[in-house]
Amino acid sequence: MNRIILSAAAVFTVATAAHAGEVSDIQAQSKELREQNRALTKRIADLERRQRKLEAQPAKPPAVAARSANPADSMAADLAYKAEYKKAPVDDSLTWHGITLYGLVDMGVTFQNQGAPLSNTAGLGLNYLISKNSNRSYFGVGPNALSSSLIGLKGNQEIADGLSAVFNLQTGFNPQSGKLSDGLGSIVQNNGLAIGQQNSFADSAKDGQAFNVAAYAGLSSPIYGTLTYGRQNALTSDGVVNYDPMSNSGAFSLIGFQGATGGAGDTENRIFDNSFKYAVNVGPFRAAVETQIRSGAFSAPGNAVEAQIGADYAGLSVDAIFSHVTDAVSAAPLSTAQITTAAALGINQGAGLVSGTVSDNTSVMLLAKYTIGPVKLFAGYEHMQFANPNNPLTPGSFITGGYSLGTVNNTNFTTDKILQVFWGGVKYAVRPDVDLSVAYYHEEQNSFQSGAVNVGGVCTTSAFAQCSGQLDAVSFVADYRFAKRFDAYAGIMWSQVSNGLANGFQQRSSIDPTVGLRFQF
């Protein structure tokens, strides 16, 4: 019996000692794992700091990158190891339930050897292109040079399988004054002023409306296309935005500053009110139609229709757009005599009175661009024909933005005016965050007024606005995206006008070297 008890005690002692050893081993392993975890946490934090530092640095040229290959290679294993623990990317977009707040602010400094004083109302603030009232040097604030400042709210919400409701509300503004862009308002400010006393102004489709760029809604399907109604870009305006090597810039693009190209002849038609727009893609092909319905018997512009067809293939994009707009209006300041006449007629001023030249416009626009590696090539052409209106307007007629016509010219095109615009350019991505762009623009007008002719029935001087004329512009821009939402740019445009297109101009050419900063969200 004693022998049995002693044997049991021995077994218990051995078992207890073995358990104690096992516990000790587990504790040691636990301590070792905690140490490894602390080391891993420290290593991840160090890698994150190093990655942020690398991301903050500008991309290196290939030669420099080759010289620094070893440090990058030494981090490759660490980054791969860290990838398993990488935090989820932060979504910093201003989107909530499919509704997004977005915007852009563009402010810079410019010099013009021939310009006009800054306007706090005109859409771009300055006449960057040579203009009739360009008559003195200017140095100072240069707003909206590369892009127009804007703020908007857009939405895309699925309402059925494969069908979404979409909308867009957008307005443009002047960052130096905070005022909404108001082209016709800038014209009214110069009514009755001699040309040497005028500040910058420009006719525009953006005329002080609460949503002067866009206010539309509709339905969108990836199969059946998108149908929208409201205030929205003309197809020709979209064409300029998509095929301009200077991306519709106000300070560096003739077709960006001068809205006639995007408006099928008149800048007030770059954006249509009361319009339906339908666009659809079928494989590499696309098509679109748009129509504006006249708002009333005593309003302008009148009815309009546009149609587009295009395709993409192996880096090449092409589009053709046809347009016809009735009762298109080109606005200008009233002279002192015209103000007196309008007052005598008792015309309802509305938001203000301007002088208007009215026409029925027909245009054909041909567009192409080709991407090969970091290089994009652009080319465009538009043929615009202006005829006297079939539905003449009268003084007091309402036009865009609630403004009214103080005086009207319905007979300026006894012979149809033909205006042709050609452009081409290149954009080169030197590296992912730096683009260099160069562009050339040419505008050609025929001699279109009988009585304003020289030998052979063709007028080639600046004596009459109806004489044949030319407008040329050459521009260059460097754009550096130094942070996620910021970019800095520097550019210059030279522009020159001659013959009939120089009628009434005080100077014939201008340059506008400009530097600026953009913030986008």
XYZ file of C-alpha atoms in Angstrom, residues 49-425:
377
model
C 5.956 57.999 -42.562
C 8.388 57.090 -45.323
C 5.580 56.588 -47.846
C 4.000 59.958 -47.019
C 7.391 61.569 -47.452
C 7.866 59.914 -50.865
C 4.347 60.859 -52.016
C 4.981 64.494 -51.064
C 8.074 64.616 -53.280
C 7.700 65.449 -57.021
C 8.255 62.598 -59.445
C 11.919 62.274 -60.488
C 13.163 62.344 -64.085
C 14.110 58.915 -65.494
C 17.855 59.497 -65.051
C 17.461 60.495 -61.427
C 15.064 57.636 -60.822
C 17.645 55.209 -62.172
C 20.337 56.554 -59.842
C 18.033 56.149 -56.841
C 16.870 52.638 -57.762
C 18.573 50.891 -54.869
C 16.699 52.729 -52.055
C 13.429 52.080 -53.858
C 14.273 48.412 -54.254
C 15.201 48.133 -50.588
C 11.711 49.335 -49.674
C 9.877 47.014 -52.072
C 9.745 44.071 -49.677
C 8.732 46.367 -46.796
C 5.909 47.920 -48.839
C 4.689 44.494 -49.947
C 4.820 43.327 -46.325
C 2.955 46.431 -45.214
C 0.251 46.018 -47.869
C -1.504 43.393 -45.770
C -1.940 45.977 -43.009
C -2.590 49.059 -45.156
C -5.490 51.166 -44.000
C -8.543 51.571 -46.237
C -8.262 54.686 -48.498
C -9.950 57.793 -47.151
C -12.901 59.054 -49.209
C -12.551 62.856 -49.094
C -15.116 63.622 -51.814
C -18.089 65.770 -50.867
C -20.651 63.107 -51.813
C -23.673 62.092 -49.741
C -26.298 59.627 -50.949
C -25.243 60.157 -54.573
C -25.234 63.976 -54.345
C -21.886 65.715 -54.816
C -20.793 69.273 -54.036
C -17.982 70.395 -56.340
C -16.214 73.569 -57.378
C -13.153 75.352 -58.701
C -11.452 78.668 -57.960
C -8.902 80.185 -60.364
C -6.946 83.319 -59.475
C -3.747 84.747 -60.921
C -1.710 87.781 -61.912
C -1.430 89.030 -65.488
C 0.206 91.698 -67.614
C -1.314 93.007 -70.844
C 0.522 95.417 -73.071
C -2.862 96.380 -74.558
C -5.924 95.759 -72.403
C -8.812 97.360 -70.553
C -9.466 97.828 -66.813
C -10.672 94.884 -64.726
C -14.420 94.228 -64.551
C -15.957 92.740 -61.404
C -18.976 91.599 -63.441
C -17.743 90.157 -66.759
C -17.396 86.382 -66.733
C -13.595 86.353 -67.132
C -12.929 89.724 -65.533
C -10.508 90.828 -68.273
C -10.395 91.032 -72.053
C -7.519 88.562 -72.472
C -8.001 88.534 -76.258
C -7.352 91.715 -78.275
C -10.611 93.728 -78.190
C -11.942 97.041 -79.480
C -11.415 98.758 -76.114
C -7.886 97.371 -75.617
C -6.014 100.645 -75.397
C -3.629 100.627 -72.429
C -1.303 98.395 -70.439
C -2.654 96.497 -67.455
C -0.881 94.720 -64.597
C -2.798 93.173 -61.732
C -5.291 90.498 -60.793
C -6.042 88.004 -63.572
C -9.074 85.921 -62.556
C -10.423 82.851 -64.375
C -7.435 82.675 -66.720
C -7.065 78.906 -67.127
C -10.601 77.920 -66.003
C -13.779 79.721 -64.996
C -14.408 79.672 -61.237
C -17.575 77.777 -60.364
C -19.518 75.914 -57.723
C -22.093 73.223 -58.296
C -24.219 70.411 -56.971
C -24.811 67.254 -59.011
C -26.528 63.954 -58.374
C -26.808 60.432 -59.747
C -29.249 58.139 -57.977
C -30.355 54.710 -59.213
C -34.143 54.489 -59.291
C -34.505 51.136 -61.100
C -32.271 48.395 -62.393
C -30.034 50.070 -64.995
C -31.790 53.446 -64.734
C -30.638 56.506 -62.764
C -31.998 59.971 -62.101
C -29.392 62.690 -62.700
C -29.238 66.433 -62.158
C -26.706 69.265 -62.213
C -26.850 72.791 -60.785
C -23.822 74.989 -61.474
C -22.966 78.675 -61.362
C -19.876 80.646 -62.358
C -18.499 83.578 -60.387
C -15.713 86.153 -60.237
C -13.305 85.227 -57.417
C -11.981 88.782 -57.109
C -15.443 90.235 -56.373
C -17.645 87.284 -55.417
C -20.234 88.379 -57.997
C -21.928 85.892 -60.288
C -20.616 85.985 -63.859
C -22.763 88.465 -65.810
C -21.635 89.197 -69.369
C -24.653 91.310 -70.359
C -24.360 93.157 -67.044
C -20.773 94.102 -67.943
C -22.073 95.474 -71.274
C -24.761 97.563 -69.531
C -22.055 99.084 -67.301
C -20.396 100.476 -70.445
C -23.528 101.974 -72.030
C -22.959 105.563 -73.142
C -19.176 105.463 -72.567
C -16.613 106.417 -75.180
C -14.439 103.464 -76.149
C -11.432 104.936 -74.354
C -13.382 105.068 -71.077
C -14.740 101.523 -71.102
C -13.620 98.742 -68.795
C -13.519 95.065 -69.773
C -16.781 93.534 -70.971
C -17.873 90.548 -73.021
C -21.126 89.175 -74.376
C -21.929 85.843 -72.735
C -24.504 83.139 -72.017
C -23.726 83.555 -68.303
C -25.731 86.643 -67.380
C -26.247 86.768 -63.626
C -28.681 83.830 -63.370
C -28.640 81.962 -60.059
C -27.404 78.931 -61.996
C -25.761 80.620 -64.942
C -23.895 77.516 -66.198
C -26.297 74.610 -65.716
C -29.683 73.739 -64.226
C -30.979 70.475 -65.655
C -32.287 67.046 -64.675
C -33.101 63.810 -66.437
C -32.707 60.045 -66.748
C -29.604 58.052 -67.634
C -29.089 54.455 -68.738
C -25.793 52.826 -69.772
C -27.678 51.074 -72.580
C -30.317 53.555 -73.748
C -28.419 56.815 -73.159
C -29.142 60.024 -71.230
C -32.085 62.414 -71.649
C -32.012 65.756 -69.805
C -34.094 68.931 -69.756
C -33.346 72.457 -68.543
C -30.448 74.883 -68.942
C -27.430 73.079 -70.381
C -24.432 73.394 -72.710
C -24.962 73.418 -76.446
C -23.354 70.472 -78.245
C -21.007 72.946 -79.962
C -19.921 74.232 -76.546
C -19.182 70.671 -75.401
C -17.174 70.251 -78.599
C -14.966 73.237 -77.778
C -14.409 72.002 -74.213
C -13.435 68.488 -75.365
C -11.305 69.373 -78.406
C -9.553 72.620 -77.448
C -5.833 72.017 -76.699
C -6.134 74.780 -74.071
C -9.274 73.181 -72.524
C -11.540 76.195 -73.095
C -9.169 78.573 -71.281
C -10.177 82.226 -71.155
C -6.655 83.682 -71.211
C -4.919 81.243 -73.573
C -7.578 80.140 -76.078
C -9.273 82.202 -78.786
C -12.245 79.805 -78.862
C -12.373 79.749 -75.049
C -12.488 83.534 -74.649
C -14.539 84.246 -77.746
C -17.722 82.198 -77.374
C -18.883 82.465 -80.997
C -17.290 79.100 -81.825
C -18.998 77.286 -78.946
C -22.286 79.123 -79.633
C -22.540 78.279 -83.365
C -21.928 81.943 -84.186
C -22.993 83.869 -81.071
C -21.699 83.386 -77.548
C -25.162 83.750 -75.966
C -25.962 80.354 -77.489
C -23.182 78.416 -75.766
C -25.827 77.507 -73.150
C -29.463 76.816 -74.033
C -32.476 77.511 -71.802
C -35.637 75.404 -72.036
C -33.744 72.675 -73.885
C -33.888 68.900 -74.327
C -30.671 66.954 -74.834
C -30.253 63.251 -75.640
C -26.927 61.409 -75.950
C -26.197 57.709 -76.444
C -23.128 55.497 -76.962
C -23.196 52.302 -79.029
C -19.857 50.538 -78.908
C -17.204 52.958 -80.180
C -19.852 55.235 -81.727
C -21.825 58.078 -80.132
C -24.657 60.343 -81.173
C -26.525 63.268 -79.626
C -29.306 65.709 -80.428
C -30.350 68.888 -78.647
C -33.164 71.355 -79.159
C -34.027 74.670 -77.545
C -37.662 75.805 -77.562
C -38.320 79.540 -77.838
C -39.489 80.903 -74.483
C -42.032 83.321 -75.990
C -42.998 85.439 -78.986
C -40.985 88.478 -77.836
C -37.841 86.702 -76.668
C -34.510 85.596 -78.076
C -32.797 83.420 -78.953
C -35.487 81.509 -80.814
C -35.738 77.829 -81.623
C -32.501 75.902 -82.046
C -31.504 72.385 -83.061
C -28.139 70.608 -82.967
C -27.057 67.082 -83.940
C -23.778 65.264 -83.317
C -22.152 62.013 -84.390
C -18.735 60.717 -83.348
C -16.517 57.717 -82.667
C -13.398 56.530 -80.844
C -10.824 54.135 -82.269
C -7.271 53.245 -81.198
C -6.558 56.589 -79.518
C -8.390 58.646 -82.161
C -11.590 60.576 -81.376
C -13.648 62.366 -84.029
C -16.941 64.298 -83.930
C -19.115 66.274 -86.339
C -21.787 68.724 -85.109
C -24.490 70.496 -87.113
C -26.357 73.516 -85.671
C -29.131 75.919 -86.607
C -30.193 78.760 -84.290
C -32.889 81.339 -85.060
C -32.900 84.897 -83.701
C -29.373 84.636 -82.335
C -28.250 87.886 -80.677
C -24.818 89.519 -80.540
C -24.915 92.247 -77.862
C -22.895 95.471 -77.493
C -23.088 98.674 -75.382
C -25.587 101.380 -76.330
C -24.296 104.715 -77.525
C -25.524 107.916 -75.853
C -27.888 108.558 -78.773
C -29.290 105.028 -78.550
C -29.913 105.428 -74.821
C -31.885 108.618 -75.532
C -33.933 106.892 -78.249
C -34.694 103.896 -76.012
C -35.832 106.222 -73.215
C -38.123 108.084 -75.626
C -39.720 104.807 -76.685
C -40.384 103.920 -73.053
C -38.814 100.462 -73.434
C -39.036 98.194 -70.420
C -35.423 97.871 -69.299
C -35.715 94.581 -67.425
C -32.275 93.813 -65.985
C -30.787 96.390 -68.398
C -30.693 97.483 -72.042
C -28.139 96.516 -74.693
C -27.751 96.884 -78.448
C -28.384 93.722 -80.436
C -27.506 92.440 -83.914
C -29.894 89.599 -84.811
C -29.298 86.701 -87.208
C -30.267 83.149 -88.088
C -27.109 81.045 -87.779
C -26.117 77.724 -89.344
C -22.858 75.978 -88.532
C -20.896 72.783 -89.131
C -18.128 71.807 -86.688
C -15.525 69.085 -87.361
C -13.338 67.872 -84.493
C -10.477 65.408 -83.974
C -7.903 64.462 -81.357
C -5.350 61.671 -81.147
C -3.564 60.288 -78.095
C -0.250 58.489 -78.388
C 1.514 57.857 -75.097
C 2.011 61.140 -73.234
C 1.136 63.239 -76.323
C -2.322 64.485 -77.356
C -2.892 66.146 -80.731
C -5.935 68.397 -81.315
C -7.550 69.870 -84.428
C -10.852 71.599 -85.133
C -12.762 73.541 -87.769
C -16.098 75.351 -87.787
C -17.970 76.971 -90.675
C -20.588 79.508 -89.491
C -23.105 81.254 -91.739
C -25.074 84.330 -90.615
C -28.300 85.425 -92.377
C -30.887 88.099 -91.639
C -33.568 86.690 -89.297
C -36.836 85.320 -90.652
C -38.459 86.552 -87.445
C -37.150 90.121 -86.877
C -37.027 91.317 -83.277
C -38.157 94.707 -81.998
C -36.733 97.060 -79.349
C -37.798 95.828 -75.944
C -37.513 92.120 -76.837
C -36.329 89.968 -73.935
C -32.992 88.166 -74.240
C -30.833 85.936 -72.045
C -30.768 86.612 -68.306
C -33.772 88.973 -68.265
C -32.040 91.750 -70.239
C -33.781 93.652 -73.061
C -32.824 95.041 -76.458
C -32.648 98.840 -76.459
C -31.937 98.944 -80.179
C -32.033 96.194 -82.817
C -30.296 95.581 -86.165
C -32.192 92.942 -88.185
C -30.584 93.785 -91.552
C -26.834 93.471 -90.989
C -26.469 90.456 -93.302
C -27.866 91.474 -96.682
C -25.193 89.168 -97.997
C -24.603 86.174 -95.730
C -21.583 86.480 -93.487
C -19.260 83.458 -93.450
C -16.980 83.042 -90.438
C -14.497 80.162 -90.376
C -12.398 79.113 -87.397
C -9.425 76.728 -87.550
C -7.329 75.502 -84.640
C -4.711 72.925 -83.726
C -2.424 72.133 -80.840
